Coordinates of C-alpha atoms and ligand atoms in Angstrom, one line a residue:
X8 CA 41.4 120.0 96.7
X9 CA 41.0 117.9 100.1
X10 CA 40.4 115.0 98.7
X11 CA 39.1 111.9 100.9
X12 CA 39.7 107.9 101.3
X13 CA 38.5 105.2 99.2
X14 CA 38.4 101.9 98.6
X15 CA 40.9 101.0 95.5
X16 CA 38.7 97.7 94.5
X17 CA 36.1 100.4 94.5
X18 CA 37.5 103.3 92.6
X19 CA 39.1 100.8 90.2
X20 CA 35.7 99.7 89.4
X21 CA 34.0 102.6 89.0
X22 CA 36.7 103.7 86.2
X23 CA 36.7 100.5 84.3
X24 CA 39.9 98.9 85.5
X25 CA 41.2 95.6 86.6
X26 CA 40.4 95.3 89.8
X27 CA 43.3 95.1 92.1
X28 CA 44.5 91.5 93.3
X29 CA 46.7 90.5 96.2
X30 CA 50.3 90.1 95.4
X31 CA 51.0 86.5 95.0
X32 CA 53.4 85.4 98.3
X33 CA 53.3 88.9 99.7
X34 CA 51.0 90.1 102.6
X35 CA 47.5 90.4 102.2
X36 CA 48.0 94.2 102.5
X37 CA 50.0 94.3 99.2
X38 CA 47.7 94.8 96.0
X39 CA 48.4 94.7 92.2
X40 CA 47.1 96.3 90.0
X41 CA 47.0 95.8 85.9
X42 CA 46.4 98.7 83.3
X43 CA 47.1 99.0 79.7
X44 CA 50.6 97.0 79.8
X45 CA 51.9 98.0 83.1
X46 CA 52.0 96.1 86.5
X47 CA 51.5 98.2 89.6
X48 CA 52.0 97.2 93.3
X49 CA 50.5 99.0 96.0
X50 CA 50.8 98.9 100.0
X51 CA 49.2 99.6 102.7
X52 CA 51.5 101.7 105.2
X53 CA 53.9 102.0 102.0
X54 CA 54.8 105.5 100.9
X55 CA 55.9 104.4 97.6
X56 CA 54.0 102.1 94.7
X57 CA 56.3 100.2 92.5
X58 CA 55.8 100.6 88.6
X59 CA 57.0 98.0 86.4
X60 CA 59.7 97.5 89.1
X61 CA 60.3 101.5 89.5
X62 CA 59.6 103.0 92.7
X63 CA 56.7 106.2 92.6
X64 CA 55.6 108.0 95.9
X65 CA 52.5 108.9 96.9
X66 CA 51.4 112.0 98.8
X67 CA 50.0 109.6 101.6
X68 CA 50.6 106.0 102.6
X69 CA 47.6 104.3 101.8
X70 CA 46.0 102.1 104.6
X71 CA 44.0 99.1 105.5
X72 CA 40.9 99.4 106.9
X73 CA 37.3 96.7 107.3
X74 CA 39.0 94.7 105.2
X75 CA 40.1 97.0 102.4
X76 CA 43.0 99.0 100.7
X77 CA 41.8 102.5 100.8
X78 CA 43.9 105.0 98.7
X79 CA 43.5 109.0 99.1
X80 CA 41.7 110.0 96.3
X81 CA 44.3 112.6 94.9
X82 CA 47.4 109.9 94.5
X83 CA 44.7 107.9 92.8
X84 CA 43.9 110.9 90.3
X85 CA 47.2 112.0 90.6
X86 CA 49.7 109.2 90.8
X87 CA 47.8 105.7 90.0
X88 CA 45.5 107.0 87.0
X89 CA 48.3 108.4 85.6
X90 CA 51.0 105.2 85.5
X91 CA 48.0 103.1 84.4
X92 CA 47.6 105.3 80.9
X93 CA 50.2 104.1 79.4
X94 CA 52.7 106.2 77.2
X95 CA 52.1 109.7 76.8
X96 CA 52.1 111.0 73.3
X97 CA 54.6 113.1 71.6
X98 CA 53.9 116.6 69.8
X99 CA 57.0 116.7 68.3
X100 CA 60.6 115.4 68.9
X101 CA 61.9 118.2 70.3
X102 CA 63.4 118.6 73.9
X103 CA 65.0 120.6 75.6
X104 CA 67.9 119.1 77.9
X105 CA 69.3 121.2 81.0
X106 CA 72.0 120.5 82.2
X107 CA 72.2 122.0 85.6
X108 CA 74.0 124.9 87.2
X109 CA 77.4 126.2 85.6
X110 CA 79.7 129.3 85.8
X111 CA 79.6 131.0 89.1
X112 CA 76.6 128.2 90.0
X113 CA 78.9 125.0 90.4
X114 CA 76.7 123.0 91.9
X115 CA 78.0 120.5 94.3
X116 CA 81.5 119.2 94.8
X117 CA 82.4 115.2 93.9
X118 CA 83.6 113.4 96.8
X119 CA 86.1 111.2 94.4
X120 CA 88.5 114.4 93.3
X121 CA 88.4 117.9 92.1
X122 CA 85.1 118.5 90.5
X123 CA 81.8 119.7 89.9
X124 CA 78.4 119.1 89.2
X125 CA 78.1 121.6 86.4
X126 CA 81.0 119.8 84.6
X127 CA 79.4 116.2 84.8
X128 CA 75.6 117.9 84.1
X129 CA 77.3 119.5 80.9
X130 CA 78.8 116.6 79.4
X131 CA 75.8 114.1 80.4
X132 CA 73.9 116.7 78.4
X133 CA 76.2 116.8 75.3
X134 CA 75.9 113.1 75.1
X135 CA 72.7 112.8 75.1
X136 CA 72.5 115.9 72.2
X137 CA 74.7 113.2 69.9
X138 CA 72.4 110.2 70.7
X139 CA 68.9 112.2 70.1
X140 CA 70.2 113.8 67.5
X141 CA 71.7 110.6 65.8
X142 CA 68.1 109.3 66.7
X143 CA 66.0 111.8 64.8
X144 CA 65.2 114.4 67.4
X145 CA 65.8 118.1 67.5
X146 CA 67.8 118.5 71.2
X147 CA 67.9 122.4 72.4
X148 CA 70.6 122.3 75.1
X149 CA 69.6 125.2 77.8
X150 CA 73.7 126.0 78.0
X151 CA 76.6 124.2 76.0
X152 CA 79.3 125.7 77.7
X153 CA 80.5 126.5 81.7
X154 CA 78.1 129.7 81.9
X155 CA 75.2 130.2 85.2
X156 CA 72.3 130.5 83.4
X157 CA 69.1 131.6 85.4
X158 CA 66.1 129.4 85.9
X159 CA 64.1 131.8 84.4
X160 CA 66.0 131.8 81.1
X161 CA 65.9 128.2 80.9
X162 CA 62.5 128.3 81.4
X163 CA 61.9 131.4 78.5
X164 CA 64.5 129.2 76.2
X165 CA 62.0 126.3 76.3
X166 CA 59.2 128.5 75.6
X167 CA 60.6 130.0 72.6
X168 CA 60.9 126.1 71.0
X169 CA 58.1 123.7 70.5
X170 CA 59.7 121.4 72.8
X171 CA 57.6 118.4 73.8
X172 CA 60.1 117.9 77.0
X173 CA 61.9 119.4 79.3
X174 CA 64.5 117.5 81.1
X175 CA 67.2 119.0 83.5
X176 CA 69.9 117.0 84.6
X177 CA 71.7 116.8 88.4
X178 CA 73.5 114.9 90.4
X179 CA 72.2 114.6 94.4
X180 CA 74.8 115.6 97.4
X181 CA 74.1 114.7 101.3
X182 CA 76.3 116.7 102.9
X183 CA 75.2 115.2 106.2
X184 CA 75.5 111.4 105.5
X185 CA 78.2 110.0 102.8
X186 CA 76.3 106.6 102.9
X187 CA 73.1 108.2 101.4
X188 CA 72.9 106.8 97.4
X189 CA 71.0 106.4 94.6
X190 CA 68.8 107.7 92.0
X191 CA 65.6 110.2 92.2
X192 CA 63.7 111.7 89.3
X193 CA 61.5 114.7 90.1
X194 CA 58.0 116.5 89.0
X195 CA 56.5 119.2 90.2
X196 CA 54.0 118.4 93.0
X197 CA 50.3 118.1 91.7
X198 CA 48.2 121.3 93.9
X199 CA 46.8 119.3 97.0
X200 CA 49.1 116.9 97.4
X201 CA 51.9 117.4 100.0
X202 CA 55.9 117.1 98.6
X203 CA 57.7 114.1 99.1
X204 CA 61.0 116.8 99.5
X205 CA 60.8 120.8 100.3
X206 CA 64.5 121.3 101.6
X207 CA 63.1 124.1 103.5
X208 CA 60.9 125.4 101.3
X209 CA 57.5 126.2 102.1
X210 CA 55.0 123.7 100.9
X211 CA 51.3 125.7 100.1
X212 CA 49.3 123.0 98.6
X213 CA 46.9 125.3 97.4
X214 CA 49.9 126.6 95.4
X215 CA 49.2 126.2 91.5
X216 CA 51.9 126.8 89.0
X217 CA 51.7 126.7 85.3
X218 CA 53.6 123.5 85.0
X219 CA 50.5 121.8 86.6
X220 CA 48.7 121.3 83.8
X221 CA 50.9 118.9 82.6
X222 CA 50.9 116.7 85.8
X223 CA 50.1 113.3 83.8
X224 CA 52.8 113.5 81.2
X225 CA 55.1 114.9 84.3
X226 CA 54.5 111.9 85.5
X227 CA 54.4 109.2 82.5
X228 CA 57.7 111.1 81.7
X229 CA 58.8 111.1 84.7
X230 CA 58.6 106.8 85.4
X231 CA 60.1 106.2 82.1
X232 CA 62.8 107.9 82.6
X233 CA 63.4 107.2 85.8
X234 CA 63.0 103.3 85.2
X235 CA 65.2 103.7 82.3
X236 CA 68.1 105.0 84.1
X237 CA 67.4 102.2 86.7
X238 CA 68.0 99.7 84.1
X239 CA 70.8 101.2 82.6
X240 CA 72.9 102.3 85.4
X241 CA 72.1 99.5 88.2
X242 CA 71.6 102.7 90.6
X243 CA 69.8 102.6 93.5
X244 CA 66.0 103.2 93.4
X245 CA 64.9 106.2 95.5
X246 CA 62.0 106.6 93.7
X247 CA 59.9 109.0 91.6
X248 CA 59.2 111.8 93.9
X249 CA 57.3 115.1 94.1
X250 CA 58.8 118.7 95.1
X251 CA 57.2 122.1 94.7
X252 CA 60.0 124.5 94.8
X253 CA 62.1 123.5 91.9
X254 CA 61.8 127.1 90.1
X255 CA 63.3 125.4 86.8
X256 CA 60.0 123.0 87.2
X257 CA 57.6 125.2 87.4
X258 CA 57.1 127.4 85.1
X259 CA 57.2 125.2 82.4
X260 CA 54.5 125.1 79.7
X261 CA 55.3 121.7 78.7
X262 CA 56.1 118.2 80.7
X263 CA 58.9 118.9 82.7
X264 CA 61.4 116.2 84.7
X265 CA 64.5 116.6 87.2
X266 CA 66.7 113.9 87.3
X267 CA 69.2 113.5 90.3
X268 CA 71.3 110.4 88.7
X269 CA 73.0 109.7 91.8
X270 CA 75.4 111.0 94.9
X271 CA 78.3 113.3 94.5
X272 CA 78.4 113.3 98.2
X273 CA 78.8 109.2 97.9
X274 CA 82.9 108.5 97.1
X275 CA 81.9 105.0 95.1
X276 CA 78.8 107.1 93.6
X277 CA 81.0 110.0 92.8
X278 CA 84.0 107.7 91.3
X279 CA 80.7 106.0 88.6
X280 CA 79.8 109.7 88.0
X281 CA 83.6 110.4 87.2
X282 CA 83.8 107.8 84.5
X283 CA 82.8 108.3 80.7
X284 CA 81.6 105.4 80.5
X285 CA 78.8 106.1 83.2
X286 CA 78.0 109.2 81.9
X287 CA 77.5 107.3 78.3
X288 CA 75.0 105.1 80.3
X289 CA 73.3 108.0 81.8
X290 CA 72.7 109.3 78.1
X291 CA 71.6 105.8 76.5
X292 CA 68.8 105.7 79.4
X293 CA 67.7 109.1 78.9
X294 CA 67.1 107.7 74.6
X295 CA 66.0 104.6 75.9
X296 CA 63.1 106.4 77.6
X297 CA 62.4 108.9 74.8
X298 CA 62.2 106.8 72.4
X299 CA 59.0 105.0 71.3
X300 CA 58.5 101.4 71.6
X301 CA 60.6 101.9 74.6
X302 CA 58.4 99.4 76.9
X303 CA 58.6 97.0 74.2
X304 CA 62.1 96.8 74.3
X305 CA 63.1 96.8 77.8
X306 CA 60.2 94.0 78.5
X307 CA 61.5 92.6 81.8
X308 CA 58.8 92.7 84.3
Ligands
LIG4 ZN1 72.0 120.2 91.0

């Protein structure tokens, strides 16, 4: 699981890919990189790689040296393989939306008046039931009402469908700093690559959980999602990022994403969040992902 450098011109070749050119304009330590239909940037120094437009982290910065990009070789197994594949296929249309904390768990507090998380999770979750439904797709909600259910029980709920996604939904706070924004969509950290967050949380990158084998669809789900809600919201884009302590994450037996669709801690983030008409977004984004011929549709790159 160490892992070790390479060139990207190298590895690229080696696996029967386009080899990477130099963005057109930018620095000559800023690469692209072509794969089924998708357009990936890469640079050096640069912690995040930019899919179709959507920001993705890495586990390390990748760096230039005698004249050439060199990537560790777990981001490129991990990360770049991965958002080159294009779509990942579906075993059925079932999923399993989460919308996070309720009951005694409130989650965190809005900034813009006297609410919750749990509420806002809830009802993003019920309209995105009504669109998936309406869309074809059988949509098990892990709680449809304003109880604390356990991560483990969301987990075990999942198991006992033969959901071909699990999606839980939040909304971020920074209690610390009011100006921090934006959206991040999470997966569970592939075993040897370090977390781009552990909020305190130990970090063993030896660690393997069960939800590991499905670090490539994690991931494919994971971007589309996340670029979707981009597109759909005109939030901020803090990236696609990886974070081993999520216990909701983990244990899944099937490809599993956390979505943080902006700051409660924010007051103008927390006054979108307030309005039906965001949340509505929120929901058409999470479809828009789901939804095959998805990349088709959206187009812009
Ligand atoms: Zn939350």
């Amino acid at each position: 699981l160490a892992g070790t450098w390479i060139a990207l011109a190298e590895w690229a070749q080696a696996n029967g890919l386009a080899v990477p050119v130099k963005e057109p304009g930018a620095t000559n330590l800023s690469f692209v990189m072509r794969g089924w239909q998708d357009r990936l940037v890469i640079r050096a120094g640069n912690h995040a790689v930019r899919w179709n437009g959507a920001e993705c982290w890495l586990g390390y910065a990748p760096r230039f040296q005698a004249g050439q990009l060199q990537v560790h070789t777990l981001d490129l197994e991990k990360t770049i393989r991965p958002l080159l594949s294009g779509p990942p296929a579906l075993d059925s249309k079932v999923v399993v939306i989460d919308p996070g904390h309720g009951g005694d768990n409130p989650g965190t507090r809005s900034a813009a008046g006297p609410y919750w998380e749990k509420t806002f999770t809830l009802d993003w979750a019920l309209r995105v039931r009504d669109l998936l439904t309406a869309a074809g797709w059988q949509v098990v909600l892990t709680r449809t009402n304003d109880v604390n259910v356990s991560s483990s029980n969301r987990v075990a709920l999942a198991d006992q469908t033969q959901a071909s996604l699990f999606v839980s939904l939040h909304f971020n706070s920074a209690p610390q700093n009011a100006a921090e924004a934006g959206l991040e969509t999470y997966c569970l950290t592939p075993a040897g690559l370090p977390s781009s967050l552990t909020r305190g949380f130990g970090d063993d990158v030896r660690r393997q959980h069960r939800n590991n084998g499905f670090d490539d669809q994690n991931l494919a789900w994971a971007i589309r999602l996340h670029r979707a809600l981009l597109q759909h919201t005109g939030l901020q884009d803090r990236g696609v990022r990886r974070a081993r302590f999520m216990t909701v994450l983990q244990g899944q037996h099937r490809p599993a994403v956390l979505l943080e669709a902006g700051y409660l801690s924010h007051p103008a983030e927390a006054r979108k969040i307030a309005s039906p008409a965001f949340r509505q977004k929120l929901a058409e984004a999470v479809v828009h992902a789901l939804e095959p011929g998805y990349l088709d549709v959206l187009g812009s790159r």
